[in-house]
CSV table of C-alpha atoms in Angstrom, one decimal:
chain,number,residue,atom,x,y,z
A,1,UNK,CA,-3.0,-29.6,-56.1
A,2,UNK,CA,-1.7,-30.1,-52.8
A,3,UNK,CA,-4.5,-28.9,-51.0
A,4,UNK,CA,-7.0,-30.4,-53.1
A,5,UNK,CA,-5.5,-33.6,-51.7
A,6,UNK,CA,-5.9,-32.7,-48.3
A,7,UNK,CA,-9.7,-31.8,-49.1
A,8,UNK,CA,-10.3,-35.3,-50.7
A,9,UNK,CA,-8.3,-36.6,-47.7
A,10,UNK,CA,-10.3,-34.9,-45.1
A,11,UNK,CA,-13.9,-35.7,-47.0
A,12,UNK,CA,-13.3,-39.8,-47.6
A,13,UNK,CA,-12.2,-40.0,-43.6
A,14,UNK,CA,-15.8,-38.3,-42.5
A,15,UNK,CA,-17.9,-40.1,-45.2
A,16,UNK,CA,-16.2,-43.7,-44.4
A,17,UNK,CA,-16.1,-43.2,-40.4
A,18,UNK,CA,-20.2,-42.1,-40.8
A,19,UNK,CA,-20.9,-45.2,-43.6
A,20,UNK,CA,-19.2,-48.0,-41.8
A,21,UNK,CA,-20.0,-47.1,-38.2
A,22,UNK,CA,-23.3,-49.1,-38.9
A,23,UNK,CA,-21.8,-52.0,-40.7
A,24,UNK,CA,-18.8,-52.4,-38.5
A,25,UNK,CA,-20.2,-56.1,-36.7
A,26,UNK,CA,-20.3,-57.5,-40.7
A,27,UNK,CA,-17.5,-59.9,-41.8
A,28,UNK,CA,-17.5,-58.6,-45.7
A,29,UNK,CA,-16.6,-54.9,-45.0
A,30,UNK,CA,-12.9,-54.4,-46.4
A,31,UNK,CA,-10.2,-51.6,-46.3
A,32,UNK,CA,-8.5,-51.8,-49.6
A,33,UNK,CA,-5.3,-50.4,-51.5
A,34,UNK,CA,-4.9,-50.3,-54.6
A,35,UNK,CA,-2.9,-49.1,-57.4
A,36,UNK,CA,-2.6,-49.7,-61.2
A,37,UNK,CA,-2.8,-48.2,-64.1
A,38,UNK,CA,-5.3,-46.0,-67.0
A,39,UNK,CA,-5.4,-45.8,-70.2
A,40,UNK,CA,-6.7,-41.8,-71.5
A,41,UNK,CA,-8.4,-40.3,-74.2
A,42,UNK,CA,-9.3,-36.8,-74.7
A,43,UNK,CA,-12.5,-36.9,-77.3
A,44,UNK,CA,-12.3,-33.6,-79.3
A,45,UNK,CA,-12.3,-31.9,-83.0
A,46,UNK,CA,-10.6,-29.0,-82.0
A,47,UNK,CA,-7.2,-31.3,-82.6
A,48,UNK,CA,-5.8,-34.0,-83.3
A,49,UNK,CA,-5.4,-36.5,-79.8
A,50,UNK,CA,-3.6,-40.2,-79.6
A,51,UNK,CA,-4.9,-41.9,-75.9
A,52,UNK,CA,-1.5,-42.4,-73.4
A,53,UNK,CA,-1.3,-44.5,-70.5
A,54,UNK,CA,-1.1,-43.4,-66.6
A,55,UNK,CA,-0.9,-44.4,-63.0
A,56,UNK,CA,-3.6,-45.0,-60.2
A,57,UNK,CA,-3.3,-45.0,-56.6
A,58,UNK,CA,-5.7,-45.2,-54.0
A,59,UNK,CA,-7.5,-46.3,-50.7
A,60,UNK,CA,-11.4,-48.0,-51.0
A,61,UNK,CA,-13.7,-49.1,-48.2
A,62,UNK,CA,-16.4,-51.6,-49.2
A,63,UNK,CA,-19.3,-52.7,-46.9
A,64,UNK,CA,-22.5,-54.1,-47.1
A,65,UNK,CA,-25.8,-52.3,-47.8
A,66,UNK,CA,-28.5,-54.3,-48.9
A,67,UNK,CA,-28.4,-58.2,-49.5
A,68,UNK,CA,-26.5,-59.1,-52.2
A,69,UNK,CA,-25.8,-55.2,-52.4
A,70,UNK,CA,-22.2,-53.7,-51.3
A,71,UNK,CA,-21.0,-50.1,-51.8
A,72,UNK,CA,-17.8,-49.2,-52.3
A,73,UNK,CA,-16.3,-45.8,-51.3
A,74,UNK,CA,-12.6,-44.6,-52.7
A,75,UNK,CA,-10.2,-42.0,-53.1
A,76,UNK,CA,-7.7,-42.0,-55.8
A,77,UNK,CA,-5.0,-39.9,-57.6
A,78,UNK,CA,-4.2,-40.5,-61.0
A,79,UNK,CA,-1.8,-39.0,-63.2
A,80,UNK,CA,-3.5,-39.2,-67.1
A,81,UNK,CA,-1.5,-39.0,-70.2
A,82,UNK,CA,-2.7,-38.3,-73.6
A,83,UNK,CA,-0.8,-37.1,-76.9
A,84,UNK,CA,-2.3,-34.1,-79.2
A,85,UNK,CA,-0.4,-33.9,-82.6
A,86,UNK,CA,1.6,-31.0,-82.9
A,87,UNK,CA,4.8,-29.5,-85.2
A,88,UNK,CA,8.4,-28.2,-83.6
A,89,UNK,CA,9.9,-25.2,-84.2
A,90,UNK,CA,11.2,-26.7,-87.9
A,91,UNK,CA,7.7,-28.2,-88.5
A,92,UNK,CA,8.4,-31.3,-88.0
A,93,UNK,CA,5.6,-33.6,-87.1
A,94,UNK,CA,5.9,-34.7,-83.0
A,95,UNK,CA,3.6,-35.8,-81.1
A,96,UNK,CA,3.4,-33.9,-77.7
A,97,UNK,CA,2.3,-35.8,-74.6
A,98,UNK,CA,-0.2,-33.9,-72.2
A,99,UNK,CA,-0.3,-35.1,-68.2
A,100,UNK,CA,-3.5,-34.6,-66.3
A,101,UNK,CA,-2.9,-35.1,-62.4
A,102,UNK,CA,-6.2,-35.8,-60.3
A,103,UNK,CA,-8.5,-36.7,-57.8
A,104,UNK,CA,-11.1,-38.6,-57.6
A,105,UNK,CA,-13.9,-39.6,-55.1
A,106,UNK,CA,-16.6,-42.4,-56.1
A,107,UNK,CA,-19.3,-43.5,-54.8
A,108,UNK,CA,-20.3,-47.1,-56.4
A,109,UNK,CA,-23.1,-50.2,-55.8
A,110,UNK,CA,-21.6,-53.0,-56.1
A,111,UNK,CA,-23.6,-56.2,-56.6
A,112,UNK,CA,-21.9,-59.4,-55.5
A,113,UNK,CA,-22.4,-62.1,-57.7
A,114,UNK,CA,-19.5,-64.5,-55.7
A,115,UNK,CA,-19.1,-63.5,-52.1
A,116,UNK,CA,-15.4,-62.5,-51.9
A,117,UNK,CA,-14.5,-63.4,-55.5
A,118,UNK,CA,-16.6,-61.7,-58.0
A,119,UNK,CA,-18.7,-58.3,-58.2
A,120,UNK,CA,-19.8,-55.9,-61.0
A,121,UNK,CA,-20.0,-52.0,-60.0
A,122,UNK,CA,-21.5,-48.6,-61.0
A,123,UNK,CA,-21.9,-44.7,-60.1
A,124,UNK,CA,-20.7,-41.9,-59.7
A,125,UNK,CA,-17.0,-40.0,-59.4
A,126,UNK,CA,-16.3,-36.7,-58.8
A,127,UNK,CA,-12.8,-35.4,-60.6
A,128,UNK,CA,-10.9,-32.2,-59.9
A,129,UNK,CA,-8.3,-31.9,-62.4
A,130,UNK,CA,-4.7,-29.7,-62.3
A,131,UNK,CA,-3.6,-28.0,-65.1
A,132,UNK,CA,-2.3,-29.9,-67.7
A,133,UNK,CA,1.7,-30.6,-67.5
A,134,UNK,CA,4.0,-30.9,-71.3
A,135,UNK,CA,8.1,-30.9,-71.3
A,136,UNK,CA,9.2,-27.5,-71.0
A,137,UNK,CA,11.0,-28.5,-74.7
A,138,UNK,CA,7.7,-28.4,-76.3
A,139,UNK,CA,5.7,-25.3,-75.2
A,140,UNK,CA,5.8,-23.7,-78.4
A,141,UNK,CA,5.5,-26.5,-80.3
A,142,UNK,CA,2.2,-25.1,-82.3
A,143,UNK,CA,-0.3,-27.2,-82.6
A,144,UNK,CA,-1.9,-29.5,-85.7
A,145,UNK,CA,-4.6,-27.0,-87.5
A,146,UNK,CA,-4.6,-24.8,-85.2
A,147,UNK,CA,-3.0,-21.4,-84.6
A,148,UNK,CA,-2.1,-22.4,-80.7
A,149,UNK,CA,0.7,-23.4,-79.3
A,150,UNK,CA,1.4,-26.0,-77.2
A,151,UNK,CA,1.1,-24.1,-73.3
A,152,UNK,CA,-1.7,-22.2,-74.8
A,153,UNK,CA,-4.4,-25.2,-73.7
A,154,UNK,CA,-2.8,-26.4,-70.4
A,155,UNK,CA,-5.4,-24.3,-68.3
A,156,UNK,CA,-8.5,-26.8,-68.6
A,157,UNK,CA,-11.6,-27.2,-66.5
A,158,UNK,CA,-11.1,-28.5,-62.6
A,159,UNK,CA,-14.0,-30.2,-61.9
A,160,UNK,CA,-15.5,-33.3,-64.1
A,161,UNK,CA,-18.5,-36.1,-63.0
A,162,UNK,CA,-17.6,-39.7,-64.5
A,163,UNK,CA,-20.3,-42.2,-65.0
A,164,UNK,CA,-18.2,-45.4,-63.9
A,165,UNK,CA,-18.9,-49.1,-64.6
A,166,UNK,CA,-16.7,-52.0,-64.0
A,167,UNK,CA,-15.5,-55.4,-62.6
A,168,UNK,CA,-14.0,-57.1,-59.8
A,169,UNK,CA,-12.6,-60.6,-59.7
A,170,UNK,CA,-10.2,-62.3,-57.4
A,171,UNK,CA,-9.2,-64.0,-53.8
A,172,UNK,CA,-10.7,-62.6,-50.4
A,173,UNK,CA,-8.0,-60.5,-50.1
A,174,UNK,CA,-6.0,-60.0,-53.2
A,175,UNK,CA,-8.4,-58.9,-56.3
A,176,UNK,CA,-8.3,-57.1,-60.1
A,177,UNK,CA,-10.8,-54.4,-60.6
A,178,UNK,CA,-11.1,-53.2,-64.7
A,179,UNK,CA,-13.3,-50.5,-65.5
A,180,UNK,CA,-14.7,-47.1,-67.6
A,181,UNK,CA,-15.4,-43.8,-66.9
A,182,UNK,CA,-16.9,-41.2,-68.9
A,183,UNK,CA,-16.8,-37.4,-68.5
A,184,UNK,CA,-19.9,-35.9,-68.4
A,185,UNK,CA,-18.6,-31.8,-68.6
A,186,UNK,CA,-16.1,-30.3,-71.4
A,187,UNK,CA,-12.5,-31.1,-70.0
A,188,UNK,CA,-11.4,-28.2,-72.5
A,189,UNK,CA,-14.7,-25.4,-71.3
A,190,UNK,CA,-12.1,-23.0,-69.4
A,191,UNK,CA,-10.4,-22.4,-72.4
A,192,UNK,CA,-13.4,-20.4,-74.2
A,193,UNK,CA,-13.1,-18.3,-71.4
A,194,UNK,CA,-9.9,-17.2,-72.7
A,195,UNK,CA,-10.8,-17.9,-76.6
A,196,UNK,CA,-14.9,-16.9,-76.7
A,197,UNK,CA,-14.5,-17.7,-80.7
A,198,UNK,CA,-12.8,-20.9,-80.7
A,199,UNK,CA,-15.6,-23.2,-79.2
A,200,UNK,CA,-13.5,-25.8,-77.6
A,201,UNK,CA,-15.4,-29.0,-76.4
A,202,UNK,CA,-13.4,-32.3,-75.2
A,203,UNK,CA,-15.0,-35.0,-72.8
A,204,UNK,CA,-12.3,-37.8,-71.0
A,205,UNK,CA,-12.9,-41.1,-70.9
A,206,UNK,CA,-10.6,-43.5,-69.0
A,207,UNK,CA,-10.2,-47.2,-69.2
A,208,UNK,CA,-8.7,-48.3,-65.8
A,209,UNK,CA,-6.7,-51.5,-64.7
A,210,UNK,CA,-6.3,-51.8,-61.0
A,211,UNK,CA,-5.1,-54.4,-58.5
A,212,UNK,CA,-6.5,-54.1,-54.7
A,213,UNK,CA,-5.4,-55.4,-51.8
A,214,UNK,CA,-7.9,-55.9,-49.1
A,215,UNK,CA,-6.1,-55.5,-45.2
């Protein structure tokens, strides 16, 4: 996962140096942080699934484009929680929580409804995932109507495209941005590699909360 970051690192620093070589004279391009936090849910029938909440950190460049037209490049790692129903080693009902670390570049138009205070956004992100992470405690938990255990489903898909729609309000240099992402590809498709005759299908979706401060 470490040298996924680099890659996402190295990609955002030649797309942004290209895209805002040309708008570099105008007074509304901003570098901004921002961090925050998600909210995850894995959408599946092959289990039972509870969303959990997560962390978001990241670096976005917005400049303008086209009148009243900005886009807005970013990088961001997440870490995404969600809980799949499961039983201990007695059978006891417990509800295992699943972490998804991963990174994320996005591409979004952003039309500016306030100059500086208020814009609405949408397109595409590009997600490569890690394999999911559980306490080492409940690995063999088995899992709710299935014959799995808990480790058996931790080696999903890497790579996801999110349809993303959302808002930002705020000050010049201090704004909130909320919005949605939906996974287009089955987050859970690498495991019928390993079970051909289970016919696993799960898509994300993530409801996001972030603050960003523009330098």
């Amino acid at each position: 996962f470490n040298r996924m970051k680099k890659i996402f690192l190295g990609f955002i620093f030649i797309i942004s140096t290209t895209a805002f070589a040309q708008y570099g004279y105008r007074d509304s391009n901003r570098i901004g942080i921002f961090f925050g936090a998600n909210q995850c849910t894995l959408n599946t029938n092959n289990f039972e699934t509870k969303p959990g909440m997560g962390w978001n950190a990241g670096l976005s460049m917005r400049g303008n484009f086209y009148n009243n037209w900005d886009l807005v490049y970013a990088i961001e790692f997440s870490e995404n929680n969600f809980m799949v129903a499961t039983k201990d080693l007695v059978s006891l009902n417990e509800d295992v929580n699943y972490k998804m670390p991963s990174a994320q570049i996005s591409l979004q138009l952003s039309y500016v409804c306030i100059e500086n205070h208020l814009s609405i956004e949408f397109g595409p992100i590009v997600q490569l995932n890690g394999k999911l992470k559980t306490e080492s405690e409940n690995e063999n938990n088995s899992i709710t109507g299935t014959a799995l255990l808990v480790k058996d489903i931790e080696d999903i898909s890497k790579f996801n495209v999110y349809p993303k729609a959302g808002i930002t309000f705020g000050a010049k240099h201090v704004r909130f941005n909320i919005s949605y992402q939906y996974g287009l590809m089955n987050t859970l498709g690498n495991l019928n590699n390993k079970y051909p005759n289970a016919n696993f299908k799960g898509n994300t979706s993530m409801l996001n909360g972030n603050l960003i401060i523009y330098l």
